[in-house]
CSV table of C-alpha atoms in Angstrom, one decimal:
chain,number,residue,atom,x,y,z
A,1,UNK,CA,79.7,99.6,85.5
A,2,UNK,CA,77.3,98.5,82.8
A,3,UNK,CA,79.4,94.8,82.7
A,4,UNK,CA,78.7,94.5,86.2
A,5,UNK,CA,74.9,95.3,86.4
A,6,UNK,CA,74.4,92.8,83.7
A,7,UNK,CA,75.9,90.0,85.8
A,8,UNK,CA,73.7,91.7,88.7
A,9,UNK,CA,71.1,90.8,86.2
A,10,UNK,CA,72.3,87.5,85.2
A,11,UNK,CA,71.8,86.4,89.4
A,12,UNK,CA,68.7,87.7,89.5
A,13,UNK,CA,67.7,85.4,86.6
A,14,UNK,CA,69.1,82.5,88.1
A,15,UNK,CA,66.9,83.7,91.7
A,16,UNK,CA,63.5,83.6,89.3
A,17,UNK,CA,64.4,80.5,87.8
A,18,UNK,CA,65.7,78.2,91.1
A,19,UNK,CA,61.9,79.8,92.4
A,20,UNK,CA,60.6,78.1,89.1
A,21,UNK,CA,62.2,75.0,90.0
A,22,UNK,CA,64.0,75.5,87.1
A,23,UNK,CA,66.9,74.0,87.9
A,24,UNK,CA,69.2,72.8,84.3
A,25,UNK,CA,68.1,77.0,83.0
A,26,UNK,CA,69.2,78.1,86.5
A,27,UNK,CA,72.3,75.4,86.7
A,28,UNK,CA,73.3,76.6,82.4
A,29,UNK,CA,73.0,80.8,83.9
A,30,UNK,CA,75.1,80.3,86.8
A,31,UNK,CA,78.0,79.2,84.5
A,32,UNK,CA,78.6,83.0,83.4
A,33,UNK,CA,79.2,84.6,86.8
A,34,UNK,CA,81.3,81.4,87.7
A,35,UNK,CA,83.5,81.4,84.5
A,36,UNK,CA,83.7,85.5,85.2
A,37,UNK,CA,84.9,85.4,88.7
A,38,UNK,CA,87.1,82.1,88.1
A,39,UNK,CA,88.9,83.9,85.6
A,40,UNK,CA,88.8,87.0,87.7
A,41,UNK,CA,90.5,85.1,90.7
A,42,UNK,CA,92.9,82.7,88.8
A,43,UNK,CA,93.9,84.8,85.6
A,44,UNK,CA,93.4,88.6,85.7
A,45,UNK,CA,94.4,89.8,89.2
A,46,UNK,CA,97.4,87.9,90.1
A,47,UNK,CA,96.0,85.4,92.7
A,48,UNK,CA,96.1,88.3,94.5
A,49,UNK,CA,92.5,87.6,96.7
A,50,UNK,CA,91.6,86.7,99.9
A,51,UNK,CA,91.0,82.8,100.4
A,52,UNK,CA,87.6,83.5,100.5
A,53,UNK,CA,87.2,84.2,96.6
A,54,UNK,CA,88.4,80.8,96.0
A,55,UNK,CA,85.7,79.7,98.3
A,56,UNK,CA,83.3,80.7,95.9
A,57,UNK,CA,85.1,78.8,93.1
A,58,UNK,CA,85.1,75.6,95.0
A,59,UNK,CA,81.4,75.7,95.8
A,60,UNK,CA,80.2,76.6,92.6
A,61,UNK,CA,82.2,73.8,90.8
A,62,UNK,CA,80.7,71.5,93.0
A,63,UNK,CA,77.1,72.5,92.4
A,64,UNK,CA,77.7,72.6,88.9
A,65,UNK,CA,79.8,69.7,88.2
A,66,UNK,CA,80.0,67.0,90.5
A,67,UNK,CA,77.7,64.3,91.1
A,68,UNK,CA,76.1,64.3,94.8
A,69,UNK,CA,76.1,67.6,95.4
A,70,UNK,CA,74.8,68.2,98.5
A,71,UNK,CA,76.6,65.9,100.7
A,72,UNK,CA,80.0,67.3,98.7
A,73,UNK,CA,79.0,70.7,99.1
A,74,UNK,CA,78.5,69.9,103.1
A,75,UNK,CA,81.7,67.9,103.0
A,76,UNK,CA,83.6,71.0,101.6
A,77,UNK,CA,82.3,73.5,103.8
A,78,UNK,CA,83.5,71.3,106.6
A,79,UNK,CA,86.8,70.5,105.3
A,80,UNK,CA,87.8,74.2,104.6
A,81,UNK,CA,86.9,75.2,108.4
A,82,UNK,CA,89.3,72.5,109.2
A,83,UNK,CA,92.5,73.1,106.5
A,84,UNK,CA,92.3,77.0,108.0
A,85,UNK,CA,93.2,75.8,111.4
A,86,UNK,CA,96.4,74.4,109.5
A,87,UNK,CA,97.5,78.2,109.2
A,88,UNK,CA,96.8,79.3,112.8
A,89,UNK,CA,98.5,76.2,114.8
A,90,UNK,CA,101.1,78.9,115.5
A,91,UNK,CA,102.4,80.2,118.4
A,92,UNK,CA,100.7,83.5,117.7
A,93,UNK,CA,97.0,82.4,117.6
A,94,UNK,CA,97.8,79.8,120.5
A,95,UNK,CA,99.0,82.8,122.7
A,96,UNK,CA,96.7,85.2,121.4
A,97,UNK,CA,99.3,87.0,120.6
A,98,UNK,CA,98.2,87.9,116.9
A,99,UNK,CA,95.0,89.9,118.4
A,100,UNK,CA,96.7,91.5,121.4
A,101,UNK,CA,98.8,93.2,118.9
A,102,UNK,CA,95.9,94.5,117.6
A,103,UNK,CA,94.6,97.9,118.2
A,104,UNK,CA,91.4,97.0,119.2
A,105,UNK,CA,92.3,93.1,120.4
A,106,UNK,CA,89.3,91.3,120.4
A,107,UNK,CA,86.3,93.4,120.5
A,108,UNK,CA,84.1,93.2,123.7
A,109,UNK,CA,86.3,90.5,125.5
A,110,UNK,CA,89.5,91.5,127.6
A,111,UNK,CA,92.8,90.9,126.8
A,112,UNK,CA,93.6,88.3,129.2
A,113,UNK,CA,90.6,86.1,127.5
A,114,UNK,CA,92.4,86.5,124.6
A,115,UNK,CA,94.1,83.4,124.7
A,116,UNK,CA,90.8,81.1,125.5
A,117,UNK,CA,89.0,82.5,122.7
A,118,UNK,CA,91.1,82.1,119.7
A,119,UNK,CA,92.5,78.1,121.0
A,120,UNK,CA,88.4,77.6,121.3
A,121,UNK,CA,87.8,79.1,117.6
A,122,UNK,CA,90.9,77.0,116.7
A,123,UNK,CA,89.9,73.3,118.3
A,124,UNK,CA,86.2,74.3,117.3
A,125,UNK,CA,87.3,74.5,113.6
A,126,UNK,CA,89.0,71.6,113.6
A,127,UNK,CA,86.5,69.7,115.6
A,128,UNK,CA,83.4,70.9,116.4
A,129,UNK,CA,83.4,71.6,112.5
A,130,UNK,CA,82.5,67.6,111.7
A,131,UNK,CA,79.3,67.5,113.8
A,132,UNK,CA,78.1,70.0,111.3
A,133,UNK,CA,77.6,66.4,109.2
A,134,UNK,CA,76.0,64.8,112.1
A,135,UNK,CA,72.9,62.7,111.7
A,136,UNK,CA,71.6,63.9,116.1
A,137,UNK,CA,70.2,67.0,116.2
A,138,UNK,CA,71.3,68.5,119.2
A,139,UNK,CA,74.8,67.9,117.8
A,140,UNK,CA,74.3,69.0,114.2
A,141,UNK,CA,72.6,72.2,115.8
A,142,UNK,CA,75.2,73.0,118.6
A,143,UNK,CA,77.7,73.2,116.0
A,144,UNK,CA,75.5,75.6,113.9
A,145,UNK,CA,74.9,78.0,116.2
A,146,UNK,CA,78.3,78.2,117.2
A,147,UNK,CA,79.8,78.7,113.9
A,148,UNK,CA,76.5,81.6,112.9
A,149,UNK,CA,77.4,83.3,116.1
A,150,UNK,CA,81.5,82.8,114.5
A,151,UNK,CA,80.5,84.3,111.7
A,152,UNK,CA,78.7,86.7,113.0
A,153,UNK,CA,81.3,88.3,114.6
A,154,UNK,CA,84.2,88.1,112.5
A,155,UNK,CA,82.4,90.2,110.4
A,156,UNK,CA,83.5,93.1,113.1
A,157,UNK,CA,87.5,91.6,112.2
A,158,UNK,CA,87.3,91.1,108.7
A,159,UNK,CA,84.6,92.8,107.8
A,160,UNK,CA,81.6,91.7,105.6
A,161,UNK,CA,83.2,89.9,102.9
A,162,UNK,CA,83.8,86.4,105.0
A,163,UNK,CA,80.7,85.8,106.6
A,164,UNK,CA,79.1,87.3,103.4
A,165,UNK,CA,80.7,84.2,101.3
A,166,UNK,CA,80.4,81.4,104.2
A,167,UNK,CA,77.4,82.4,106.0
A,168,UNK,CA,74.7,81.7,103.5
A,169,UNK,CA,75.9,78.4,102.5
A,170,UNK,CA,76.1,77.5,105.9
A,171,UNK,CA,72.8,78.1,106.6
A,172,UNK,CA,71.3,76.6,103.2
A,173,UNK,CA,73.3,73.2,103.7
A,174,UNK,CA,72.9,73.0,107.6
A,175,UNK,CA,70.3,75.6,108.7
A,176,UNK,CA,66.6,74.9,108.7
A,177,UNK,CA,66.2,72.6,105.9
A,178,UNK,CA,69.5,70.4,106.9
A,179,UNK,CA,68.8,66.4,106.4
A,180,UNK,CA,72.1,63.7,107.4
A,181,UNK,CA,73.2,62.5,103.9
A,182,UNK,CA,74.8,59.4,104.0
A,183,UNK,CA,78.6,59.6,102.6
A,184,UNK,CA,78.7,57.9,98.7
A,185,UNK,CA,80.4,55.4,97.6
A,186,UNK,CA,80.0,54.2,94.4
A,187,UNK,CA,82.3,55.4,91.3
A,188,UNK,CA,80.3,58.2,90.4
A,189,UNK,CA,81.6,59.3,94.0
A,190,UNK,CA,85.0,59.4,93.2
A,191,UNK,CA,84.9,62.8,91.5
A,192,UNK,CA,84.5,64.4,94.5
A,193,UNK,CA,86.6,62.6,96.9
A,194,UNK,CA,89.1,63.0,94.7
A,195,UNK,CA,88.4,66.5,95.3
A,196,UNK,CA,88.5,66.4,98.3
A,197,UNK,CA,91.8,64.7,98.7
A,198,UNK,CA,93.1,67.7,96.2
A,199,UNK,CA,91.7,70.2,98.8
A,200,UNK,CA,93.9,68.7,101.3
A,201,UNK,CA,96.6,67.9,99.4
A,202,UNK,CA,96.6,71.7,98.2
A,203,UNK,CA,96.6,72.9,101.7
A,204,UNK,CA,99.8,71.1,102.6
A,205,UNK,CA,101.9,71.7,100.1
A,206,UNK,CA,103.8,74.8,101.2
């Protein structure tokens, strides 16, 4: 629709001007595709989305709002890898049982691995997922690859949607350019552990 090529529109804007280095124009455009699909999420469909569309939500709020953003931004990444283990400690991923049902089970691996592969996605979620932060290299980048090579193939599950959302953020916060940033802790800070402690808090209650 016409609505929807002018947001097109609107993101390529905001590409020129983050090229331009200019980043409060860039920061001020983003606001109108994130008050769009906020609304679009929260308001006009029902909540009736994947969890991946509030992904977007929480990344963009944090870029736009909160004070250190790039060790927030890293910090939620990791933190949402480990609250969607909190859905899958169940007896169906621990057996495998959830992809053995499956048509196709798990694509290119036999059914009998079944079982190893979706307790090591599990554990490496809720584990693996902090070295992402880490300040040693071989670390930081073990965890990378694994989670590109997650994404990557979940794709072939889920389709393009997931890795489409998590994938590039990934990479931009802990690909190429990545660089340890120290956790803050000073009162402009508390903005975003406090959302971070909402994140969690969120994820628990049932």
């Amino acid at each position: 629709t016409v609505f929807y090529m002018l947001l097109f529109g609107v993101l390529a804007w905001i590409v020129y001007l983050l090229t331009e280095k200019r980043w409060k124009e860039a920061m001020y455009m983003m606001l109108v595709p994130y008050l769009w699909h906020a609304a679009n999420v929260l308001f006009l469909s029902g909540f009736n989305h994947g969890n991946y569309e509030y992904y977007v939500i929480i990344f963009t709020s944090v870029i736009l709002f909160f004070p250190h953003k790039e060790f927030f931004a890293k910090v939620t990444l990791v933190m949402l890898y480990v609250m969607s283990t909190f859905a899958k400690i169940h007896p169906a991923w621990v057996a495998g049982s959830y992809f053995t049902n499956l048509q196709t089970g798990l694509p290119f691996f036999p059914d009998w691995s079944i079982p190893f592969w979706t307790n090591v996605v599990m554990l490496s979620e809720m584990m693996l997922a902090w070295f992402l932060l880490s300040k040693y290299p071989v670390l930081q980048r073990t965890a990378l690859v694994f989670f590109i090579c997650f994404h990557l193939y979940s794709g072939i599950l889920v389709e393009y949607r997931y890795p489409a959302t998590v994938l590039p953020m990934l990479l931009v916060l802990f690909g190429p350019w990545y660089r340890w940033t120290p956790p803050p802790l000073t009162k402009r800070s508390m903005v975003g552990w406090g959302m971070v402690m909402m994140l969690i808090f969120l994820q628990l209650t049932p």
